[in-house]
Structures are given as structure tokens and as C-alpha cells.
PDB file of C-alpha atoms and ligand atoms in Angstrom:
ATOM      1  CA  MET T   1      14.359 -21.239   2.034  1.00  0.00           C
ATOM      2  CA  GLY T   2      15.705 -18.894   4.736  1.00  0.00           C
ATOM      3  CA  ARG T   3      14.192 -18.094   8.094  1.00  0.00           C
ATOM      4  CA  THR T   4      10.511 -17.386   8.335  1.00  0.00           C
ATOM      5  CA  GLU T   5       9.609 -13.786   9.016  1.00  0.00           C
ATOM      6  CA  PRO T   6       6.353 -12.614  10.548  1.00  0.00           C
ATOM      7  CA  VAL T   7       3.960 -11.647   7.783  1.00  0.00           C
ATOM      8  CA  ALA T   8       1.925  -8.531   8.508  1.00  0.00           C
ATOM      9  CA  GLY T   9      -1.829  -8.562   8.113  1.00  0.00           C
ATOM     10  CA  GLU T  10      -3.588  -7.147   5.073  1.00  0.00           C
ATOM     11  CA  TYR T  11      -3.177  -3.441   4.412  1.00  0.00           C
ATOM     12  CA  ASP T  12      -6.389  -1.739   5.587  1.00  0.00           C
ATOM     13  CA  ALA T  13      -6.645   1.439   3.500  1.00  0.00           C
ATOM     14  CA  GLN T  14     -10.034   2.413   4.945  1.00  0.00           C
ATOM     15  CA  ARG T  15      -8.651   2.261   8.460  1.00  0.00           C
ATOM     16  CA  VAL T  16      -5.606   4.357   7.492  1.00  0.00           C
ATOM     17  CA  GLU T  17      -7.928   6.885   5.885  1.00  0.00           C
ATOM     18  CA  ALA T  18     -10.080   7.141   9.032  1.00  0.00           C
ATOM     19  CA  ALA T  19      -6.953   7.485  11.192  1.00  0.00           C
ATOM     20  CA  VAL T  20      -5.547  10.309   9.028  1.00  0.00           C
ATOM     21  CA  ARG T  21      -8.859  12.162   9.214  1.00  0.00           C
ATOM     22  CA  GLU T  22      -8.773  11.743  13.012  1.00  0.00           C
ATOM     23  CA  LEU T  23      -5.140  12.929  13.110  1.00  0.00           C
ATOM     24  CA  LEU T  24      -6.029  16.080  11.171  1.00  0.00           C
ATOM     25  CA  LEU T  25      -8.847  16.799  13.622  1.00  0.00           C
ATOM     26  CA  ALA T  26      -6.543  16.127  16.573  1.00  0.00           C
ATOM     27  CA  VAL T  27      -3.936  18.665  15.415  1.00  0.00           C
ATOM     28  CA  GLY T  28      -6.658  21.288  15.040  1.00  0.00           C
ATOM     29  CA  GLU T  29      -7.173  21.136  11.281  1.00  0.00           C
ATOM     30  CA  ASP T  30     -10.454  20.950   9.390  1.00  0.00           C
ATOM     31  CA  PRO T  31     -10.355  17.774   7.253  1.00  0.00           C
ATOM     32  CA  ASP T  32     -13.427  19.026   5.389  1.00  0.00           C
ATOM     33  CA  ARG T  33     -11.786  22.143   3.988  1.00  0.00           C
ATOM     34  CA  ASP T  34     -11.129  22.075   0.271  1.00  0.00           C
ATOM     35  CA  GLY T  35      -7.394  21.352   0.278  1.00  0.00           C
ATOM     36  CA  LEU T  36      -7.659  18.477   2.741  1.00  0.00           C
ATOM     37  CA  LEU T  37     -10.725  16.675   1.400  1.00  0.00           C
ATOM     38  CA  GLU T  38      -8.729  14.114  -0.575  1.00  0.00           C
ATOM     39  CA  THR T  39      -5.801  13.940   1.858  1.00  0.00           C
ATOM     40  CA  PRO T  40      -6.840  10.924   3.971  1.00  0.00           C
ATOM     41  CA  ALA T  41      -7.382   8.811   0.842  1.00  0.00           C
ATOM     42  CA  ARG T  42      -4.140  10.102  -0.684  1.00  0.00           C
ATOM     43  CA  VAL T  43      -2.132   9.310   2.457  1.00  0.00           C
ATOM     44  CA  ALA T  44      -3.724   5.845   2.569  1.00  0.00           C
ATOM     45  CA  ARG T  45      -2.485   5.213  -0.988  1.00  0.00           C
ATOM     46  CA  ALA T  46       0.969   6.596  -0.179  1.00  0.00           C
ATOM     47  CA  TYR T  47       1.342   4.544   3.033  1.00  0.00           C
ATOM     48  CA  GLU T  48       0.546   1.363   1.139  1.00  0.00           C
ATOM     49  CA  GLU T  49       3.858   1.971  -0.665  1.00  0.00           C
ATOM     50  CA  THR T  50       5.747   3.404   2.322  1.00  0.00           C
ATOM     51  CA  PHE T  51       5.023   0.258   4.380  1.00  0.00           C
ATOM     52  CA  ARG T  52       4.858  -2.300   1.573  1.00  0.00           C
ATOM     53  CA  GLY T  53       7.844  -4.181   3.006  1.00  0.00           C
ATOM     54  CA  LEU T  54       5.687  -5.364   5.916  1.00  0.00           C
ATOM     55  CA  ARG T  55       3.999  -7.715   3.491  1.00  0.00           C
ATOM     56  CA  GLN T  56       7.154  -8.928   1.737  1.00  0.00           C
ATOM     57  CA  ASP T  57      10.128 -11.010   2.686  1.00  0.00           C
ATOM     58  CA  ALA T  58      13.571 -11.571   1.233  1.00  0.00           C
ATOM     59  CA  GLY T  59      12.457 -14.717  -0.600  1.00  0.00           C
ATOM     60  CA  ASP T  60      10.062 -12.594  -2.677  1.00  0.00           C
ATOM     61  CA  VAL T  61      12.938 -10.638  -4.238  1.00  0.00           C
ATOM     62  CA  LEU T  62      15.998 -12.898  -4.102  1.00  0.00           C
ATOM     63  CA  THR T  63      14.348 -15.019  -6.758  1.00  0.00           C
ATOM     64  CA  THR T  64      17.102 -15.200  -9.347  1.00  0.00           C
ATOM     65  CA  SER T  65      20.463 -16.645  -8.492  1.00  0.00           C
ATOM     66  CA  PHE T  66      23.085 -18.115 -10.750  1.00  0.00           C
ATOM     67  CA  ASP T  67      26.099 -20.276 -10.254  1.00  0.00           C
ATOM     68  CA  LEU T  68      28.979 -18.394 -11.893  1.00  0.00           C
ATOM     69  CA  GLY T  69      31.828 -19.906  -9.934  1.00  0.00           C
ATOM     70  CA  HIS T  70      32.874 -16.322  -9.086  1.00  0.00           C
ATOM     71  CA  GLN T  71      34.268 -16.261  -5.574  1.00  0.00           C
ATOM     72  CA  GLU T  72      35.522 -12.701  -5.312  1.00  0.00           C
ATOM     73  CA  LEU T  73      33.940  -9.623  -3.818  1.00  0.00           C
ATOM     74  CA  VAL T  74      30.776  -8.231  -5.442  1.00  0.00           C
ATOM     75  CA  LEU T  75      29.990  -4.706  -4.209  1.00  0.00           C
ATOM     76  CA  VAL T  76      26.995  -2.545  -5.147  1.00  0.00           C
ATOM     77  CA  LYS T  77      27.371   1.009  -3.882  1.00  0.00           C
ATOM     78  CA  ASP T  78      25.058   3.958  -3.366  1.00  0.00           C
ATOM     79  CA  ILE T  79      21.735   2.131  -3.384  1.00  0.00           C
ATOM     80  CA  GLU T  80      19.240   4.804  -2.425  1.00  0.00           C
ATOM     81  CA  VAL T  81      17.426   4.202   0.874  1.00  0.00           C
ATOM     82  CA  TYR T  82      14.133   5.793   1.898  1.00  0.00           C
ATOM     83  CA  SER T  83      12.816   4.442   5.168  1.00  0.00           C
ATOM     84  CA  THR T  84      10.620   5.558   8.051  1.00  0.00           C
ATOM     85  CA  CYS T  85      11.922   6.079  11.574  1.00  0.00           C
ATOM     86  CA  GLU T  86       9.791   3.955  13.866  1.00  0.00           C
ATOM     87  CA  HIS T  87      10.085   6.452  16.709  1.00  0.00           C
ATOM     88  CA  HIS T  88       8.618   9.482  14.951  1.00  0.00           C
ATOM     89  CA  LEU T  89       7.225   8.095  11.669  1.00  0.00           C
ATOM     90  CA  VAL T  90       9.265  10.574   9.640  1.00  0.00           C
ATOM     91  CA  PRO T  91      11.685   9.602   6.886  1.00  0.00           C
ATOM     92  CA  PHE T  92      15.331   8.781   7.098  1.00  0.00           C
ATOM     93  CA  HIS T  93      17.175   8.570   3.827  1.00  0.00           C
ATOM     94  CA  GLY T  94      20.602   7.999   2.379  1.00  0.00           C
ATOM     95  CA  VAL T  95      22.499   5.164   0.734  1.00  0.00           C
ATOM     96  CA  ALA T  96      23.321   1.514   1.298  1.00  0.00           C
ATOM     97  CA  HIS T  97      26.450  -0.285   0.123  1.00  0.00           C
ATOM     98  CA  ILE T  98      26.175  -4.056  -0.096  1.00  0.00           C
ATOM     99  CA  GLY T  99      29.130  -6.344  -0.625  1.00  0.00           C
ATOM    100  CA  TYR T 100      29.336 -10.117  -0.554  1.00  0.00           C
ATOM    101  CA  ILE T 101      31.763 -12.872  -1.397  1.00  0.00           C
ATOM    102  CA  PRO T 102      29.951 -15.844  -2.952  1.00  0.00           C
ATOM    103  CA  GLY T 103      30.288 -19.091  -1.018  1.00  0.00           C
ATOM    104  CA  PRO T 104      31.713 -22.410  -2.212  1.00  0.00           C
ATOM    105  CA  GLU T 105      28.334 -23.080  -3.801  1.00  0.00           C
ATOM    106  CA  GLY T 106      29.053 -19.843  -5.724  1.00  0.00           C
ATOM    107  CA  ARG T 107      25.506 -18.479  -5.760  1.00  0.00           C
ATOM    108  CA  ILE T 108      25.300 -14.959  -7.244  1.00  0.00           C
ATOM    109  CA  THR T 109      22.109 -12.933  -7.340  1.00  0.00           C
ATOM    110  CA  GLY T 110      21.012 -10.348  -9.892  1.00  0.00           C
ATOM    111  CA  LEU T 111      22.402  -6.925  -8.976  1.00  0.00           C
ATOM    112  CA  SER T 112      18.954  -5.316  -9.016  1.00  0.00           C
ATOM    113  CA  LYS T 113      17.832  -7.879  -6.434  1.00  0.00           C
ATOM    114  CA  LEU T 114      20.176  -6.316  -3.879  1.00  0.00           C
ATOM    115  CA  ALA T 115      18.416  -2.978  -4.331  1.00  0.00           C
ATOM    116  CA  ARG T 116      15.026  -4.685  -4.080  1.00  0.00           C
ATOM    117  CA  LEU T 117      16.179  -6.375  -0.869  1.00  0.00           C
ATOM    118  CA  VAL T 118      16.934  -2.966   0.650  1.00  0.00           C
ATOM    119  CA  ASP T 119      13.335  -1.917  -0.016  1.00  0.00           C
ATOM    120  CA  VAL T 120      11.840  -5.057   1.550  1.00  0.00           C
ATOM    121  CA  TYR T 121      13.290  -3.923   4.880  1.00  0.00           C
ATOM    122  CA  ALA T 122      13.308  -0.146   4.339  1.00  0.00           C
ATOM    123  CA  LYS T 123       9.582   0.004   3.579  1.00  0.00           C
ATOM    124  CA  ARG T 124       8.653  -0.683   7.195  1.00  0.00           C
ATOM    125  CA  PRO T 125       8.765   1.323  10.422  1.00  0.00           C
ATOM    126  CA  GLN T 126      12.490   0.940  11.102  1.00  0.00           C
ATOM    127  CA  VAL T 127      15.631   1.840  12.979  1.00  0.00           C
ATOM    128  CA  GLN T 128      18.785   2.019  10.915  1.00  0.00           C
ATOM    129  CA  GLU T 129      20.623  -0.647  12.921  1.00  0.00           C
ATOM    130  CA  ARG T 130      17.890  -3.245  12.370  1.00  0.00           C
ATOM    131  CA  LEU T 131      17.619  -2.353   8.673  1.00  0.00           C
ATOM    132  CA  THR T 132      21.352  -3.017   8.323  1.00  0.00           C
ATOM    133  CA  THR T 133      21.391  -6.383  10.104  1.00  0.00           C
ATOM    134  CA  GLN T 134      18.203  -7.619   8.413  1.00  0.00           C
ATOM    135  CA  ILE T 135      19.755  -7.058   4.973  1.00  0.00           C
ATOM    136  CA  ALA T 136      22.972  -8.844   5.995  1.00  0.00           C
ATOM    137  CA  ASP T 137      21.125 -11.792   7.563  1.00  0.00           C
ATOM    138  CA  ALA T 138      18.810 -12.173   4.556  1.00  0.00           C
ATOM    139  CA  LEU T 139      21.838 -12.418   2.253  1.00  0.00           C
ATOM    140  CA  VAL T 140      23.429 -15.013   4.537  1.00  0.00           C
ATOM    141  CA  ASP T 141      20.220 -17.065   4.629  1.00  0.00           C
ATOM    142  CA  HIS T 142      19.397 -16.932   0.937  1.00  0.00           C
ATOM    143  CA  LEU T 143      22.772 -16.873  -0.867  1.00  0.00           C
ATOM    144  CA  LYS T 144      24.934 -18.807   1.609  1.00  0.00           C
ATOM    145  CA  PRO T 145      27.834 -16.443   0.828  1.00  0.00           C
ATOM    146  CA  ALA T 146      31.331 -16.728   2.298  1.00  0.00           C
ATOM    147  CA  GLY T 147      31.050 -13.167   3.595  1.00  0.00           C
ATOM    148  CA  VAL T 148      28.771 -10.130   3.693  1.00  0.00           C
ATOM    149  CA  LEU T 149      29.291  -6.424   4.400  1.00  0.00           C
ATOM    150  CA  VAL T 150      26.404  -3.955   4.577  1.00  0.00           C
ATOM    151  CA  VAL T 151      27.087  -0.263   5.240  1.00  0.00           C
ATOM    152  CA  ILE T 152      24.243   2.256   5.453  1.00  0.00           C
ATOM    153  CA  GLU T 153      24.639   6.045   5.727  1.00  0.00           C
ATOM    154  CA  CYS T 154      21.489   8.063   6.395  1.00  0.00           C
ATOM    155  CA  GLU T 155      20.236  11.441   7.492  1.00  0.00           C
ATOM    156  CA  HIS T 156      17.323  11.166   9.919  1.00  0.00           C
ATOM    157  CA  LEU T 157      14.739  13.894   9.426  1.00  0.00           C
ATOM    158  CA  CYS T 158      13.669  13.439  13.054  1.00  0.00           C
ATOM    159  CA  MET T 159      17.070  14.916  13.937  1.00  0.00           C
ATOM    160  CA  SER T 160      17.048  17.576  11.190  1.00  0.00           C
ATOM    161  CA  MET T 161      13.592  19.104  10.989  1.00  0.00           C
ATOM    162  CA  ARG T 162      12.588  18.809  14.653  1.00  0.00           C
ATOM    163  CA  GLY T 163      13.938  17.801  18.064  1.00  0.00           C
ATOM    164  CA  VAL T 164      17.684  18.354  18.251  1.00  0.00           C
ATOM    165  CA  ARG T 165      17.621  20.104  14.799  1.00  0.00           C
ATOM    166  CA  LYS T 166      20.984  19.063  13.450  1.00  0.00           C
ATOM    167  CA  PRO T 167      20.579  18.950   9.676  1.00  0.00           C
ATOM    168  CA  GLY T 168      23.390  17.317   7.754  1.00  0.00           C
ATOM    169  CA  SER T 169      24.489  14.814  10.393  1.00  0.00           C
ATOM    170  CA  ARG T 170      24.778  11.331   8.948  1.00  0.00           C
ATOM    171  CA  THR T 171      24.525   8.052  10.808  1.00  0.00           C
ATOM    172  CA  VAL T 172      26.664   5.174   9.564  1.00  0.00           C
ATOM    173  CA  THR T 173      25.878   1.573  10.507  1.00  0.00           C
ATOM    174  CA  SER T 174      27.487  -1.645   9.341  1.00  0.00           C
ATOM    175  CA  ALA T 175      26.869  -5.365   9.580  1.00  0.00           C
ATOM    176  CA  VAL T 176      29.656  -7.802   8.809  1.00  0.00           C
ATOM    177  CA  ARG T 177      29.344 -11.568   8.439  1.00  0.00           C
ATOM    178  CA  GLY T 178      31.640 -14.516   7.666  1.00  0.00           C
ATOM    179  CA  GLN T 179      34.914 -13.992   5.816  1.00  0.00           C
ATOM    180  CA  MET T 180      34.292 -10.250   5.729  1.00  0.00           C
ATOM    181  CA  LEU T 181      35.156 -10.232   9.441  1.00  0.00           C
ATOM    182  CA  GLU T 182      38.788 -10.926   8.519  1.00  0.00           C
ATOM    183  CA  ALA T 183      40.737  -7.695   8.812  1.00  0.00           C
ATOM    184  CA  ALA T 184      42.305  -7.633   5.331  1.00  0.00           C
ATOM    185  CA  THR T 185      39.092  -8.559   3.496  1.00  0.00           C
ATOM    186  CA  ARG T 186      37.055  -6.076   5.465  1.00  0.00           C
ATOM    187  CA  ALA T 187      39.640  -3.323   4.897  1.00  0.00           C
ATOM    188  CA  GLU T 188      39.590  -3.973   1.137  1.00  0.00           C
ATOM    189  CA  ALA T 189      35.777  -3.827   1.034  1.00  0.00           C
ATOM    190  CA  MET T 190      35.623  -0.710   3.212  1.00  0.00           C
ATOM    191  CA  SER T 191      38.216   1.100   1.091  1.00  0.00           C
ATOM    192  CA  LEU T 192      36.058   0.407  -1.988  1.00  0.00           C
ATOM    193  CA  VAL T 193      32.967   1.657  -0.131  1.00  0.00           C
ATOM    194  CA  LEU T 194      34.730   4.842   0.924  1.00  0.00           C
ATOM    195  CA  ARG T 195      36.292   5.528  -2.475  1.00  0.00           C
ATOM    196  CA  GLY T 196      33.476   7.923  -3.483  1.00  0.00           C
TER     197      GLY T 196
HETATM  198  N1  LIG K   1      19.532   4.106  17.452  1.00  0.00           N
HETATM  199  C1  LIG K   1      18.654   4.747  16.668  1.00  0.00           C
HETATM  200  N2  LIG K   1      18.003   5.805  17.171  1.00  0.00           N
HETATM  201  C2  LIG K   1      17.133   6.435  16.359  1.00  0.00           C
HETATM  202  C3  LIG K   1      16.885   6.051  15.033  1.00  0.00           C
HETATM  203  N3  LIG K   1      15.964   6.914  14.513  1.00  0.00           N
HETATM  204  C4  LIG K   1      15.674   7.779  15.486  1.00  0.00           C
HETATM  205  N4  LIG K   1      16.366   7.516  16.613  1.00  0.00           N
HETATM  206  C5  LIG K   1      16.402   8.168  17.926  1.00  0.00           C
HETATM  207  O1  LIG K   1      15.372   7.701  18.734  1.00  0.00           O
HETATM  208  C6  LIG K   1      15.376   8.521  19.896  1.00  0.00           C
HETATM  209  C7  LIG K   1      13.983   8.623  20.499  1.00  0.00           C
HETATM  210  O2  LIG K   1      14.187   9.328  21.679  1.00  0.00           O
HETATM  211  P1  LIG K   1      13.026   9.815  22.682  1.00  0.00           P
HETATM  212  O3  LIG K   1      13.686  10.591  23.778  1.00  0.00           O
HETATM  213  O4  LIG K   1      12.162   8.651  23.036  1.00  0.00           O
HETATM  214  O5  LIG K   1      12.150  10.743  21.725  1.00  0.00           O
HETATM  215  P2  LIG K   1      12.143  12.337  21.575  1.00  0.00           P
HETATM  216  O6  LIG K   1      11.743  12.967  22.881  1.00  0.00           O
HETATM  217  O7  LIG K   1      11.296  12.670  20.396  1.00  0.00           O
HETATM  218  O8  LIG K   1      13.688  12.625  21.300  1.00  0.00           O
HETATM  219  P3  LIG K   1      14.380  13.776  20.441  1.00  0.00           P
HETATM  220  O9  LIG K   1      14.443  13.293  19.023  1.00  0.00           O
HETATM  221  O10 LIG K   1      15.752  13.897  21.046  1.00  0.00           O
HETATM  222  O11 LIG K   1      13.549  15.026  20.575  1.00  0.00           O
HETATM  223  C8  LIG K   1      15.975   9.844  19.448  1.00  0.00           C
HETATM  224  O12 LIG K   1      17.205   9.988  20.113  1.00  0.00           O
HETATM  225  C9  LIG K   1      16.209   9.655  17.945  1.00  0.00           C
HETATM  226  O13 LIG K   1      17.339  10.351  17.463  1.00  0.00           O
HETATM  227  C10 LIG K   1      17.608   4.931  14.537  1.00  0.00           C
HETATM  228  O14 LIG K   1      17.455   4.494  13.383  1.00  0.00           O
HETATM  229  N5  LIG K   1      18.475   4.319  15.393  1.00  0.00           N
HETATM  230 ZN1  LIG K   2      12.878   9.550  14.558  1.00  0.00          ZN
END
């Protein structure tokens, strides 16, 4: 079912731990001081979660689908997104709005599965554009919907806490597929997304 995605290798916690120790040394810290002793192991545990999506694909989460014969828009708004910018390895975070119109086969997925799908792609080194299109394409592949709209709004900490230092700016990306490309349908979905 769906297109095959590259599956990452096993998560190597020991290697992450060694790399974090090396990183601390490289920035001039002492990884053997009291407060940092457990940090490499802690970061290794945390990164397992932060990058868990590398070892998952959409088929792992879009497991439940039902045939309800409903062929109108389904929109889930304000799904929290925490991802990691692949350029600086710092977080970007915000919300995703996912809308789809079931296809003639009428397949509907559980609402929670849409939020899980966001995490499959967010829990990887990412750029926001790719995150957006991967979610849309996964829905197309797995649910065969008549149309899909994915809108993501995020603040990138690489732009807030360092570099250009512009806290509060939000980046909005969208991916639109199928019937949702039609002006009236898209306008209806977007007005629901923007309605706060
Ligand atoms: N298109 C896109 N750009 C991103 C994303 N996350 C971070 N970036 C940008 O990636 C760019 C990397 O630019 P570089 O010039 O290689 O890196 P840099 O010297 O650290 O750049 P500054 O952030 O401007 O200090 C920056 O402009 C970031 O704002 C994203 O999700 N999408
Ligand atoms: Zn960045």
C-alpha cells in the first residue's frame, strides 16, 4: 500500500551518546563535570523520540480506515507540530491543518491518525515545505481521497534565537491535491482554516 519510503537504519544510542560527548568537548565544555555527566545519555534518549519518524512510514499509522460514504470535506485544525530544522538542528514548531475530501471509494481515517501522520514526518530532520508535501502525498497514496489540503504555520527557532533573530515571524506552507485545486473548494477549505 502506498509508495515505499527509505527506511532508516537502527537507532544507535551509543553512537549518539559518544557524539554528544564529543560535541560538548568541541564547544569547550567539560563533559565530566557534575551537571553534564548524564547529558550524553539523556540526549541519546531524547533524540530517539525527536527522530523517531525516520523509522516509521505512513502505513504504520494510517492503519484504520472506514467506508462511511461521506464525501464532504473533513478538516482537522491546529494539530501541534514539533519538528527539527535540517539546516541547524534546532526546533521549528507551530500547527498543521489537514483537510481532505474522501474519494468515490469513500475511505475515511480515524481523526487521531491525521495527527500521528504529522509526527511520522515531523520527527525527522526537516524543512517545512517537504513536511507539508509529504503529509499531502501520504494521504493521497493511502486514502485515495478526491482532494487534500495541508496548511502548516510554524515559527523557526533558527530565525528567532540566532541568525537573523526575528522572533514571532511565522512561515506558512500549503500543499493542495485533486479537487481541492478547484478555486471554490479551496476557498471554502481555506476560509475554515483561517476562521480561528
Ligand atoms: N525554505 C526553508 N528554509 C529554511 C527552513 N528552515 C530553515 N531554513 C533556512 O535555511 C537557510 C540556511 O541558510 P544558510 O545561509 O546556509 O545558513 P546560515 O548561515 O546559518 O543562515 P542564517 O540562518 O541566515 O544565519 C536559512 O535561510 C534558514 O532560514 C525551512 O523549513 N524551509
Ligand atoms: Zn534552521
